[in-house]
Amino acid sequence: GCKKRKRKGRRGPAFYMDGGGAMAQIGAAAVCAVIAGIVAVGYIKGLPVFDLFIEGAAQGLKTAVKLLPTLVGLIAAISMLRASGVLELLTGALRPLTEWIGFDPEIVPLALLRPFSGSGSVSYVTSLYSRFGADSETARLAAILASSTETTFYAAAVYFGGRGLRSTRYTIPAALCGDCMAVVLSVVSIRLFG
């Protein structure tokens, strides 16, 4: 909420927000407004809004149950990958190459982890911020890389698993090419624009 506080050198009290409370309230109000708008439009059109809601919720639950085995397997594989030390091993093996081309070796684990895990890559970016500072070149490169790549395998598992498709054909190779280009362009953008 808002707290009242007096500032030195100014007349009268000033209001400030603590802990993002205002944004949380605005977000909650926006969600309520969107839901109310959808219900109102459905009611105006004469649609059975509650029945459609129940039908959609049932379909969503069926999709979630269908996705559960795929997601559990993916999460288990990511956990094993992080705990096994494979990322550190790959980073060490790639260090001479990354230093030769001018790619920050601290970013290699992020580039390797991002296609598999969004939360794992966010925690790694956060650790880079705390180690190097948010304004460092490493932190800026990590921010650009994390925001310009996709959790390729998670997205493929959700989309293809949700539709019950077994073959991804060219999706994974094309998405990984996009991720590789994002790594290259992240480095180029930091070099060009700082």
GROMACS .gro file of N, CA, C and O in nm, residues 56-183:
model
  512
   56GLY      N    1  -1.463  -2.533  -2.081
   56GLY     CA    2  -1.323  -2.494  -2.101
   56GLY      C    3  -1.234  -2.543  -1.990
   56GLY      O    4  -1.121  -2.588  -2.013
   57ALA      N    5  -1.282  -2.535  -1.866
   57ALA     CA    6  -1.203  -2.583  -1.753
   57ALA      C    7  -1.181  -2.734  -1.763
   57ALA      O    8  -1.072  -2.784  -1.734
   58ALA      N    9  -1.283  -2.807  -1.806
   58ALA     CA   10  -1.268  -2.953  -1.822
   58ALA      C   11  -1.166  -2.985  -1.931
   58ALA      O   12  -1.083  -3.075  -1.914
   59GLN      N   13  -1.171  -2.913  -2.042
   59GLN     CA   14  -1.072  -2.936  -2.148
   59GLN      C   15  -0.931  -2.901  -2.101
   59GLN      O   16  -0.836  -2.971  -2.134
   60GLY      N   17  -0.917  -2.792  -2.026
   60GLY     CA   18  -0.787  -2.754  -1.972
   60GLY      C   19  -0.731  -2.858  -1.879
   60GLY      O   20  -0.611  -2.888  -1.881
   61LEU      N   21  -0.817  -2.916  -1.796
   61LEU     CA   22  -0.774  -3.020  -1.704
   61LEU      C   23  -0.729  -3.146  -1.780
   61LEU      O   24  -0.626  -3.206  -1.746
   62LYS      N   25  -0.802  -3.183  -1.886
   62LYS     CA   26  -0.762  -3.298  -1.967
   62LYS      C   27  -0.626  -3.273  -2.033
   62LYS      O   28  -0.541  -3.363  -2.038
   63THR      N   29  -0.605  -3.152  -2.082
   63THR     CA   30  -0.477  -3.119  -2.144
   63THR      C   31  -0.363  -3.125  -2.042
   63THR      O   32  -0.256  -3.178  -2.071
   64ALA      N   33  -0.389  -3.073  -1.922
   64ALA     CA   34  -0.286  -3.076  -1.817
   64ALA      C   35  -0.249  -3.219  -1.779
   64ALA      O   36  -0.132  -3.251  -1.762
   65VAL      N   37  -0.348  -3.306  -1.769
   65VAL     CA   38  -0.322  -3.446  -1.736
   65VAL      C   39  -0.243  -3.513  -1.848
   65VAL      O   40  -0.152  -3.592  -1.823
   66LYS      N   41  -0.275  -3.480  -1.974
   66LYS     CA   42  -0.204  -3.537  -2.088
   66LYS      C   43  -0.058  -3.490  -2.091
   66LYS      O   44   0.031  -3.564  -2.131
   67LEU      N   45  -0.032  -3.367  -2.047
   67LEU     CA   46   0.103  -3.311  -2.049
   67LEU      C   47   0.188  -3.356  -1.932
   67LEU      O   48   0.311  -3.349  -1.938
   68LEU      N   49   0.126  -3.399  -1.825
   68LEU     CA   50   0.198  -3.428  -1.701
   68LEU      C   51   0.315  -3.525  -1.718
   68LEU      O   52   0.426  -3.494  -1.673
   69PRO      N   53   0.303  -3.638  -1.783
   69PRO     CA   54   0.418  -3.728  -1.796
   69PRO      C   55   0.535  -3.664  -1.870
   69PRO      O   56   0.651  -3.682  -1.831
   70THR      N   57   0.505  -3.590  -1.977
   70THR     CA   58   0.610  -3.524  -2.053
   70THR      C   59   0.684  -3.423  -1.967
   70THR      O   60   0.807  -3.416  -1.967
   71LEU      N   61   0.608  -3.341  -1.894
   71LEU     CA   62   0.670  -3.237  -1.811
   71LEU      C   63   0.749  -3.296  -1.696
   71LEU      O   64   0.856  -3.247  -1.662
   72VAL      N   65   0.699  -3.403  -1.635
   72VAL     CA   66   0.773  -3.468  -1.526
   72VAL      C   67   0.906  -3.521  -1.579
   72VAL      O   68   1.011  -3.505  -1.516
   73GLY      N   69   0.903  -3.585  -1.696
   73GLY     CA   70   1.027  -3.636  -1.756
   73GLY      C   71   1.125  -3.524  -1.787
   73GLY      O   72   1.245  -3.535  -1.762
   74LEU      N   73   1.075  -3.414  -1.842
   74LEU     CA   74   1.160  -3.300  -1.875
   74LEU      C   75   1.221  -3.238  -1.750
   74LEU      O   76   1.341  -3.208  -1.745
   75ILE      N   77   1.141  -3.220  -1.647
   75ILE     CA   78   1.191  -3.161  -1.522
   75ILE      C   79   1.295  -3.252  -1.457
   75ILE      O   80   1.397  -3.205  -1.406
   76ALA      N   81   1.270  -3.382  -1.461
   76ALA     CA   82   1.367  -3.477  -1.404
   76ALA      C   83   1.499  -3.472  -1.481
   76ALA      O   84   1.607  -3.472  -1.422
   77ALA      N   85   1.490  -3.464  -1.614
   77ALA     CA   86   1.612  -3.458  -1.696
   77ALA      C   87   1.690  -3.329  -1.669
   77ALA      O   88   1.813  -3.331  -1.659
   78ILE      N   89   1.620  -3.218  -1.653
   78ILE     CA   90   1.687  -3.090  -1.624
   78ILE      C   91   1.754  -3.096  -1.488
   78ILE      O   92   1.868  -3.050  -1.472
   79SER      N   93   1.686  -3.152  -1.390
   79SER     CA   94   1.744  -3.163  -1.256
   79SER      C   95   1.870  -3.249  -1.258
   79SER      O   96   1.970  -3.215  -1.195
   80MET      N   97   1.865  -3.360  -1.332
   80MET     CA   98   1.983  -3.446  -1.341
   80MET      C   99   2.096  -3.375  -1.414
   80MET      O  100   2.213  -3.388  -1.376
   81LEU      N  101   2.064  -3.299  -1.518
   81LEU     CA  102   2.165  -3.226  -1.593
   81LEU      C  103   2.236  -3.125  -1.504
   81LEU      O  104   2.359  -3.115  -1.505
   82ARG      N  105   2.160  -3.051  -1.425
   82ARG     CA  106   2.220  -2.950  -1.337
   82ARG      C  107   2.299  -3.014  -1.224
   82ARG      O  108   2.407  -2.967  -1.189
   83ALA      N  109   2.246  -3.121  -1.165
   83ALA     CA  110   2.312  -3.183  -1.050
   83ALA      C  111   2.434  -3.265  -1.090
   83ALA      O  112   2.525  -3.282  -1.008
   84SER      N  113   2.439  -3.314  -1.212
   84SER     CA  114   2.548  -3.402  -1.252
   84SER      C  115   2.678  -3.330  -1.279
   84SER      O  116   2.783  -3.393  -1.286
   85GLY      N  117   2.673  -3.199  -1.300
   85GLY     CA  118   2.794  -3.125  -1.330
   85GLY      C  119   2.827  -3.122  -1.479
   85GLY      O  120   2.936  -3.078  -1.517
   86VAL      N  121   2.735  -3.168  -1.562
   86VAL     CA  122   2.759  -3.169  -1.706
   86VAL      C  123   2.776  -3.027  -1.760
   86VAL      O  124   2.859  -3.002  -1.847
   87LEU      N  125   2.696  -2.934  -1.708
   87LEU     CA  126   2.708  -2.794  -1.754
   87LEU      C  127   2.847  -2.738  -1.727
   87LEU      O  128   2.907  -2.673  -1.814
   88GLU      N  129   2.899  -2.765  -1.609
   88GLU     CA  130   3.033  -2.718  -1.575
   88GLU      C  131   3.139  -2.786  -1.662
   88GLU      O  132   3.235  -2.723  -1.706
   89LEU      N  133   3.119  -2.914  -1.690
   89LEU     CA  134   3.211  -2.988  -1.775
   89LEU      C  135   3.211  -2.931  -1.917
   89LEU      O  136   3.318  -2.907  -1.975
   90LEU      N  137   3.094  -2.906  -1.972
   90LEU     CA  138   3.084  -2.848  -2.106
   90LEU      C  139   3.141  -2.706  -2.110
   90LEU      O  140   3.206  -2.667  -2.206
   91THR      N  141   3.115  -2.630  -2.004
   91THR     CA  142   3.169  -2.494  -1.998
   91THR      C  143   3.321  -2.497  -1.999
   91THR      O  144   3.386  -2.419  -2.071
   92GLY      N  145   3.380  -2.586  -1.920
   92GLY     CA  146   3.526  -2.599  -1.918
   92GLY      C  147   3.582  -2.644  -2.051
   92GLY      O  148   3.687  -2.596  -2.096
   93ALA      N  149   3.513  -2.736  -2.116
   93ALA     CA  150   3.561  -2.785  -2.246
   93ALA      C  151   3.551  -2.678  -2.354
   93ALA      O  152   3.636  -2.671  -2.444
   94LEU      N  153   3.449  -2.593  -2.344
   94LEU     CA  154   3.430  -2.488  -2.445
   94LEU      C  155   3.505  -2.359  -2.414
   94LEU      O  156   3.509  -2.268  -2.498
   95ARG      N  157   3.565  -2.349  -2.295
   95ARG     CA  158   3.632  -2.225  -2.254
   95ARG      C  159   3.739  -2.176  -2.352
   95ARG      O  160   3.739  -2.059  -2.389
   96PRO      N  161   3.830  -2.262  -2.400
   96PRO     CA  162   3.930  -2.211  -2.496
   96PRO      C  163   3.867  -2.154  -2.622
   96PRO      O  164   3.909  -2.049  -2.671
   97LEU      N  165   3.765  -2.220  -2.673
   97LEU     CA  166   3.696  -2.171  -2.793
   97LEU      C  167   3.625  -2.040  -2.766
   97LEU      O  168   3.635  -1.946  -2.846
   98THR      N  169   3.553  -2.032  -2.655
   98THR     CA  170   3.478  -1.909  -2.625
   98THR      C  171   3.571  -1.791  -2.601
   98THR      O  172   3.540  -1.680  -2.642
   99GLU      N  173   3.684  -1.815  -2.533
   99GLU     CA  174   3.779  -1.706  -2.512
   99GLU      C  175   3.843  -1.663  -2.644
   99GLU      O  176   3.869  -1.545  -2.665
  100TRP      N  177   3.867  -1.758  -2.734
  100TRP     CA  178   3.930  -1.727  -2.863
  100TRP      C  179   3.838  -1.641  -2.949
  100TRP      O  180   3.884  -1.548  -3.015
  101ILE      N  181   3.706  -1.669  -2.946
  101ILE     CA  182   3.614  -1.589  -3.028
  101ILE      C  183   3.563  -1.466  -2.955
  101ILE      O  184   3.490  -1.386  -3.012
  102GLY      N  185   3.601  -1.449  -2.829
  102GLY     CA  186   3.561  -1.331  -2.754
  102GLY      C  187   3.425  -1.341  -2.688
  102GLY      O  188   3.364  -1.240  -2.653
  103PHE      N  189   3.378  -1.462  -2.668
  103PHE     CA  190   3.250  -1.486  -2.601
  103PHE      C  191   3.276  -1.509  -2.453
  103PHE      O  192   3.361  -1.590  -2.417
  104ASP      N  193   3.207  -1.437  -2.368
  104ASP     CA  194   3.227  -1.447  -2.224
  104ASP      C  195   3.197  -1.591  -2.176
  104ASP      O  196   3.084  -1.638  -2.189
  105PRO      N  197   3.297  -1.661  -2.120
  105PRO     CA  198   3.274  -1.801  -2.077
  105PRO      C  199   3.168  -1.815  -1.969
  105PRO      O  200   3.111  -1.922  -1.952
  106GLU      N  201   3.140  -1.708  -1.895
  106GLU     CA  202   3.038  -1.714  -1.790
  106GLU      C  203   2.898  -1.729  -1.848
  106GLU      O  204   2.805  -1.768  -1.776
  107ILE      N  205   2.882  -1.699  -1.975
  107ILE     CA  206   2.750  -1.705  -2.039
  107ILE      C  207   2.721  -1.843  -2.096
  107ILE      O  208   2.607  -1.879  -2.123
  108VAL      N  209   2.824  -1.925  -2.113
  108VAL     CA  210   2.806  -2.058  -2.174
  108VAL      C  211   2.702  -2.143  -2.100
  108VAL      O  212   2.614  -2.201  -2.164
  109PRO      N  213   2.705  -2.151  -1.966
  109PRO     CA  214   2.601  -2.231  -1.899
  109PRO      C  215   2.460  -2.178  -1.927
  109PRO      O  216   2.367  -2.258  -1.942
  110LEU      N  217   2.446  -2.048  -1.938
  110LEU     CA  218   2.315  -1.991  -1.970
  110LEU      C  219   2.271  -2.032  -2.110
  110LEU      O  220   2.156  -2.072  -2.131
  111ALA      N  221   2.363  -2.024  -2.206
  111ALA     CA  222   2.330  -2.062  -2.344
  111ALA      C  223   2.295  -2.211  -2.353
  111ALA      O  224   2.210  -2.249  -2.433
  112LEU      N  225   2.358  -2.294  -2.271
  112LEU     CA  226   2.329  -2.437  -2.272
  112LEU      C  227   2.201  -2.471  -2.196
  112LEU      O  228   2.128  -2.564  -2.233
  113LEU      N  229   2.170  -2.397  -2.090
  113LEU     CA  230   2.057  -2.427  -2.004
  113LEU      C  231   1.926  -2.369  -2.057
  113LEU      O  232   1.820  -2.428  -2.038
  114ARG      N  233   1.933  -2.255  -2.124
  114ARG     CA  234   1.812  -2.185  -2.166
  114ARG      C  235   1.717  -2.268  -2.252
  114ARG      O  236   1.596  -2.263  -2.231
  115PRO      N  237   1.763  -2.346  -2.349
  115PRO     CA  238   1.666  -2.425  -2.427
  115PRO      C  239   1.591  -2.530  -2.345
  115PRO      O  240   1.488  -2.579  -2.388
  116PHE      N  241   1.642  -2.564  -2.228
  116PHE     CA  242   1.579  -2.668  -2.146
  116PHE      C  243   1.493  -2.612  -2.034
  116PHE      O  244   1.388  -2.667  -2.004
  117SER      N  245   1.540  -2.505  -1.968
  117SER     CA  246   1.475  -2.463  -1.844
  117SER      C  247   1.470  -2.311  -1.833
  117SER      O  248   1.574  -2.245  -1.829
  118GLY      N  249   1.349  -2.258  -1.824
  118GLY     CA  250   1.333  -2.114  -1.803
  118GLY      C  251   1.369  -2.074  -1.662
  118GLY      O  252   1.441  -1.976  -1.641
  119SER      N  253   1.322  -2.148  -1.563
  119SER     CA  254   1.349  -2.111  -1.424
  119SER      C  255   1.496  -2.131  -1.390
  119SER      O  256   1.556  -2.051  -1.317
  120GLY      N  257   1.558  -2.236  -1.445
  120GLY     CA  258   1.701  -2.257  -1.422
  120GLY      C  259   1.785  -2.146  -1.483
  120GLY      O  260   1.882  -2.099  -1.422
  121SER      N  261   1.747  -2.102  -1.602
  121SER     CA  262   1.824  -1.994  -1.665
  121SER      C  263   1.801  -1.861  -1.594
  121SER      O  264   1.894  -1.782  -1.581
  122VAL      N  265   1.681  -1.837  -1.543
  122VAL     CA  266   1.656  -1.714  -1.468
  122VAL      C  267   1.738  -1.712  -1.339
  122VAL      O  268   1.795  -1.609  -1.303
  123SER      N  269   1.746  -1.826  -1.272
  123SER     CA  270   1.827  -1.829  -1.148
  123SER      C  271   1.974  -1.810  -1.181
  123SER      O  272   2.047  -1.746  -1.104
  124TYR      N  273   2.020  -1.861  -1.295
  124TYR     CA  274   2.160  -1.840  -1.333
  124TYR      C  275   2.185  -1.693  -1.367
  124TYR      O  276   2.288  -1.637  -1.329
  125VAL      N  277   2.092  -1.629  -1.437
  125VAL     CA  278   2.106  -1.486  -1.469
  125VAL      C  279   2.110  -1.405  -1.339
  125VAL      O  280   2.191  -1.314  -1.324
  126THR      N  281   2.025  -1.441  -1.244
  126THR     CA  282   2.025  -1.371  -1.115
  126THR      C  283   2.159  -1.386  -1.044
  126THR      O  284   2.210  -1.291  -0.985
  127SER      N  285   2.217  -1.506  -1.051
  127SER     CA  286   2.348  -1.525  -0.987
  127SER      C  287   2.456  -1.444  -1.060
  127SER      O  288   2.548  -1.392  -0.995
  128LEU      N  289   2.444  -1.429  -1.192
  128LEU     CA  290   2.540  -1.344  -1.264
  128LEU      C  291   2.525  -1.198  -1.222
  128LEU      O  292   2.624  -1.127  -1.209
  129TYR      N  293   2.402  -1.154  -1.201
  129TYR     CA  294   2.378  -1.016  -1.154
  129TYR      C  295   2.445  -0.993  -1.020
  129TYR      O  296   2.509  -0.891  -0.998
  130SER      N  297   2.430  -1.089  -0.930
  130SER     CA  298   2.488  -1.070  -0.796
  130SER      C  299   2.640  -1.081  -0.799
  130SER      O  300   2.708  -1.014  -0.721
  131ARG      N  301   2.695  -1.162  -0.888
  131ARG     CA  302   2.841  -1.177  -0.894
  131ARG      C  303   2.909  -1.062  -0.966
  131ARG      O  304   3.016  -1.017  -0.925
  132PHE      N  305   2.852  -1.015  -1.075
  132PHE     CA  306   2.919  -0.916  -1.158
  132PHE      C  307   2.856  -0.777  -1.152
  132PHE      O  308   2.914  -0.681  -1.202
  133GLY      N  309   2.736  -0.766  -1.096
  133GLY     CA  310   2.665  -0.638  -1.094
  133GLY      C  311   2.573  -0.628  -1.215
  133GLY      O  312   2.606  -0.676  -1.324
  134ALA      N  313   2.461  -0.564  -1.196
  134ALA     CA  314   2.359  -0.558  -1.301
  134ALA      C  315   2.401  -0.475  -1.421
  134ALA      O  316   2.348  -0.494  -1.530
  135ASP      N  317   2.498  -0.383  -1.404
  135ASP     CA  318   2.540  -0.299  -1.515
  135ASP      C  319   2.665  -0.352  -1.586
  135ASP      O  320   2.715  -0.287  -1.678
  136SER      N  321   2.713  -0.466  -1.546
  136SER     CA  322   2.834  -0.520  -1.609
  136SER      C  323   2.802  -0.572  -1.749
  136SER      O  324   2.687  -0.600  -1.782
  137GLU      N  325   2.905  -0.587  -1.830
  137GLU     CA  326   2.885  -0.640  -1.965
  137GLU      C  327   2.832  -0.783  -1.960
  137GLU      O  328   2.746  -0.821  -2.039
  138THR      N  329   2.880  -0.862  -1.866
  138THR     CA  330   2.833  -1.000  -1.851
  138THR      C  331   2.684  -1.003  -1.820
  138THR      O  332   2.608  -1.081  -1.878
  139ALA      N  333   2.640  -0.917  -1.727
  139ALA     CA  334   2.499  -0.914  -1.690
  139ALA      C  335   2.412  -0.865  -1.805
  139ALA      O  336   2.303  -0.918  -1.828
  140ARG      N  337   2.458  -0.764  -1.879
  140ARG     CA  338   2.380  -0.715  -1.994
  140ARG      C  339   2.370  -0.823  -2.101
  140ARG      O  340   2.264  -0.843  -2.161
  141LEU      N  341   2.480  -0.893  -2.126
  141LEU     CA  342   2.478  -1.001  -2.225
  141LEU      C  343   2.383  -1.112  -2.179
  141LEU      O  344   2.305  -1.166  -2.260
  142ALA      N  345   2.386  -1.146  -2.052
  142ALA     CA  346   2.295  -1.249  -2.000
  142ALA      C  347   2.149  -1.206  -2.013
  142ALA      O  348   2.063  -1.287  -2.048
  143ALA      N  349   2.121  -1.079  -1.986
  143ALA     CA  350   1.983  -1.030  -1.997
  143ALA      C  351   1.934  -1.036  -2.141
  143ALA      O  352   1.821  -1.079  -2.167
  144ILE      N  353   2.018  -0.995  -2.234
  144ILE     CA  354   1.979  -0.999  -2.375
  144ILE      C  355   1.959  -1.143  -2.420
  144ILE      O  356   1.861  -1.176  -2.487
  145LEU      N  357   2.051  -1.229  -2.382
  145LEU     CA  358   2.043  -1.369  -2.423
  145LEU      C  359   1.919  -1.437  -2.364
  145LEU      O  360   1.848  -1.509  -2.434
  146ALA      N  361   1.893  -1.413  -2.237
  146ALA     CA  362   1.779  -1.477  -2.173
  146ALA      C  363   1.646  -1.427  -2.231
  146ALA      O  364   1.550  -1.504  -2.239
  147SER      N  365   1.642  -1.302  -2.274
  147SER     CA  366   1.516  -1.250  -2.327
  147SER      C  367   1.499  -1.276  -2.476
  147SER      O  368   1.389  -1.259  -2.528
  148SER      N  369   1.604  -1.316  -2.545
  148SER     CA  370   1.591  -1.338  -2.689
  148SER      C  371   1.593  -1.485  -2.729
  148SER      O  372   1.588  -1.517  -2.847
  149THR      N  373   1.600  -1.574  -2.632
  149THR     CA  374   1.596  -1.717  -2.661
  149THR      C  375   1.470  -1.778  -2.600
  149THR      O  376   1.402  -1.714  -2.520
  150GLU      N  377   1.444  -1.900  -2.637
  150GLU     CA  378   1.322  -1.968  -2.593
  150GLU      C  379   1.360  -2.097  -2.520
  150GLU      O  380   1.464  -2.155  -2.545
  151THR      N  381   1.272  -2.139  -2.432
  151THR     CA  382   1.288  -2.270  -2.369
  151THR      C  383   1.236  -2.374  -2.468
  151THR      O  384   1.126  -2.424  -2.457
  152THR      N  385   1.319  -2.402  -2.567
  152THR     CA  386   1.280  -2.479  -2.685
  152THR      C  387   1.218  -2.614  -2.650
  152THR      O  388   1.110  -2.648  -2.698
  153PHE      N  389   1.286  -2.690  -2.567
  153PHE     CA  390   1.238  -2.826  -2.538
  153PHE      C  391   1.112  -2.825  -2.452
  153PHE      O  392   1.023  -2.907  -2.472
  154TYR      N  393   1.101  -2.730  -2.361
  154TYR     CA  394   0.980  -2.717  -2.279
  154TYR      C  395   0.862  -2.679  -2.367
  154TYR      O  396   0.754  -2.738  -2.358
  155ALA      N  397   0.882  -2.578  -2.455
  155ALA     CA  398   0.773  -2.535  -2.543
  155ALA      C  399   0.730  -2.647  -2.637
  155ALA      O  400   0.610  -2.669  -2.659
  156ALA      N  401   0.827  -2.720  -2.692
  156ALA     CA  402   0.794  -2.832  -2.780
  156ALA      C  403   0.718  -2.940  -2.703
  156ALA      O  404   0.621  -2.998  -2.756
  157ALA      N  405   0.760  -2.967  -2.580
  157ALA     CA  406   0.691  -3.068  -2.500
  157ALA      C  407   0.547  -3.027  -2.473
  157ALA      O  408   0.454  -3.109  -2.482
  158VAL      N  409   0.525  -2.899  -2.443
  158VAL     CA  410   0.389  -2.852  -2.414
  158VAL      C  411   0.303  -2.853  -2.540
  158VAL      O  412   0.192  -2.907  -2.541
  159TYR      N  413   0.353  -2.795  -2.648
  159TYR     CA  414   0.271  -2.783  -2.769
  159TYR      C  415   0.248  -2.917  -2.836
  159TYR      O  416   0.135  -2.950  -2.872
  160PHE      N  417   0.354  -2.994  -2.856
  160PHE     CA  418   0.338  -3.122  -2.922
  160PHE      C  419   0.271  -3.224  -2.830
  160PHE      O  420   0.189  -3.304  -2.875
  161GLY      N  421   0.308  -3.223  -2.702
  161GLY     CA  422   0.244  -3.315  -2.607
  161GLY      C  423   0.097  -3.284  -2.588
  161GLY      O  424   0.015  -3.375  -2.573
  162GLY      N  425   0.061  -3.156  -2.590
  162GLY     CA  426  -0.079  -3.117  -2.574
  162GLY      C  427  -0.165  -3.163  -2.689
  162GLY      O  428  -0.284  -3.191  -2.672
  163ARG      N  429  -0.108  -3.173  -2.807
  163ARG     CA  430  -0.182  -3.219  -2.925
  163ARG      C  431  -0.165  -3.369  -2.948
  163ARG      O  432  -0.224  -3.424  -3.040
  164GLY      N  433  -0.082  -3.433  -2.866
  164GLY     CA  434  -0.062  -3.577  -2.879
  164GLY      C  435   0.027  -3.615  -2.996
  164GLY      O  436   0.023  -3.729  -3.043
  165LEU      N  437   0.108  -3.523  -3.044
  165LEU     CA  438   0.196  -3.549  -3.157
  165LEU      C  439   0.327  -3.609  -3.108
  165LEU      O  440   0.384  -3.566  -3.009
  166ARG      N  441   0.378  -3.708  -3.179
  166ARG     CA  442   0.502  -3.773  -3.141
  166ARG      C  443   0.622  -3.719  -3.219
  166ARG      O  444   0.733  -3.716  -3.170
  167SER      N  445   0.602  -3.679  -3.343
  167SER     CA  446   0.712  -3.633  -3.427
  167SER      C  447   0.715  -3.481  -3.432
  167SER      O  448   0.614  -3.416  -3.460
  168THR      N  449   0.833  -3.425  -3.403
  168THR     CA  450   0.848  -3.280  -3.409
  168THR      C  451   0.907  -3.234  -3.542
  168THR      O  452   0.920  -3.115  -3.565
  169ARG      N  453   0.944  -3.330  -3.628
  169ARG     CA  454   1.003  -3.305  -3.759
  169ARG      C  455   1.116  -3.203  -3.750
  169ARG      O  456   1.217  -3.230  -3.689
  170TYR      N  457   1.098  -3.087  -3.809
  170TYR     CA  458   1.204  -2.987  -3.816
  170TYR      C  459   1.195  -2.881  -3.707
  170TYR      O  460   1.273  -2.788  -3.705
  171THR      N  461   1.099  -2.894  -3.618
  171THR     CA  462   1.075  -2.790  -3.517
  171THR      C  463   1.196  -2.770  -3.427
  171THR      O  464   1.242  -2.657  -3.407
  172ILE      N  465   1.247  -2.877  -3.368
  172ILE     CA  466   1.358  -2.865  -3.273
  172ILE      C  467   1.485  -2.813  -3.342
  172ILE      O  468   1.547  -2.718  -3.292
  173PRO      N  469   1.527  -2.870  -3.457
  173PRO     CA  470   1.646  -2.814  -3.522
  173PRO      C  471   1.630  -2.667  -3.559
  173PRO      O  472   1.723  -2.588  -3.542
  174ALA      N  473   1.512  -2.630  -3.610
  174ALA     CA  474   1.491  -2.490  -3.648
  174ALA      C  475   1.494  -2.399  -3.525
  174ALA      O  476   1.554  -2.290  -3.528
  175ALA      N  477   1.432  -2.443  -3.417
  175ALA     CA  478   1.431  -2.362  -3.294
  175ALA      C  479   1.571  -2.350  -3.235
  175ALA      O  480   1.610  -2.243  -3.187
  176LEU      N  481   1.650  -2.457  -3.238
  176LEU     CA  482   1.787  -2.450  -3.188
  176LEU      C  483   1.874  -2.361  -3.276
  176LEU      O  484   1.964  -2.292  -3.224
  177CYS      N  485   1.849  -2.359  -3.407
  177CYS     CA  486   1.920  -2.264  -3.494
  177CYS      C  487   1.886  -2.121  -3.455
  177CYS      O  488   1.973  -2.034  -3.452
  178GLY      N  489   1.759  -2.098  -3.424
  178GLY     CA  490   1.718  -1.966  -3.376
  178GLY      C  491   1.787  -1.929  -3.246
  178GLY      O  492   1.829  -1.815  -3.227
  179ASP      N  493   1.798  -2.025  -3.155
  179ASP     CA  494   1.869  -2.000  -3.029
  179ASP      C  495   2.016  -1.969  -3.053
  179ASP      O  496   2.073  -1.879  -2.988
  180CYS      N  497   2.080  -2.042  -3.145
  180CYS     CA  498   2.221  -2.015  -3.177
  180CYS      C  499   2.238  -1.875  -3.236
  180CYS      O  500   2.332  -1.803  -3.202
  181MET      N  501   2.147  -1.837  -3.324
  181MET     CA  502   2.153  -1.701  -3.381
  181MET      C  503   2.131  -1.596  -3.273
  181MET      O  504   2.192  -1.490  -3.276
  182ALA      N  505   2.045  -1.626  -3.177
  182ALA     CA  506   2.024  -1.532  -3.066
  182ALA      C  507   2.151  -1.514  -2.985
  182ALA      O  508   2.182  -1.402  -2.942
  183VAL      N  509   2.226  -1.622  -2.964
  183VAL     CA  510   2.353  -1.611  -2.892
  183VAL      C  511   2.449  -1.522  -2.969
  183VAL      O  512   2.510  -1.430  -2.914
   0.00000   0.00000   0.00000
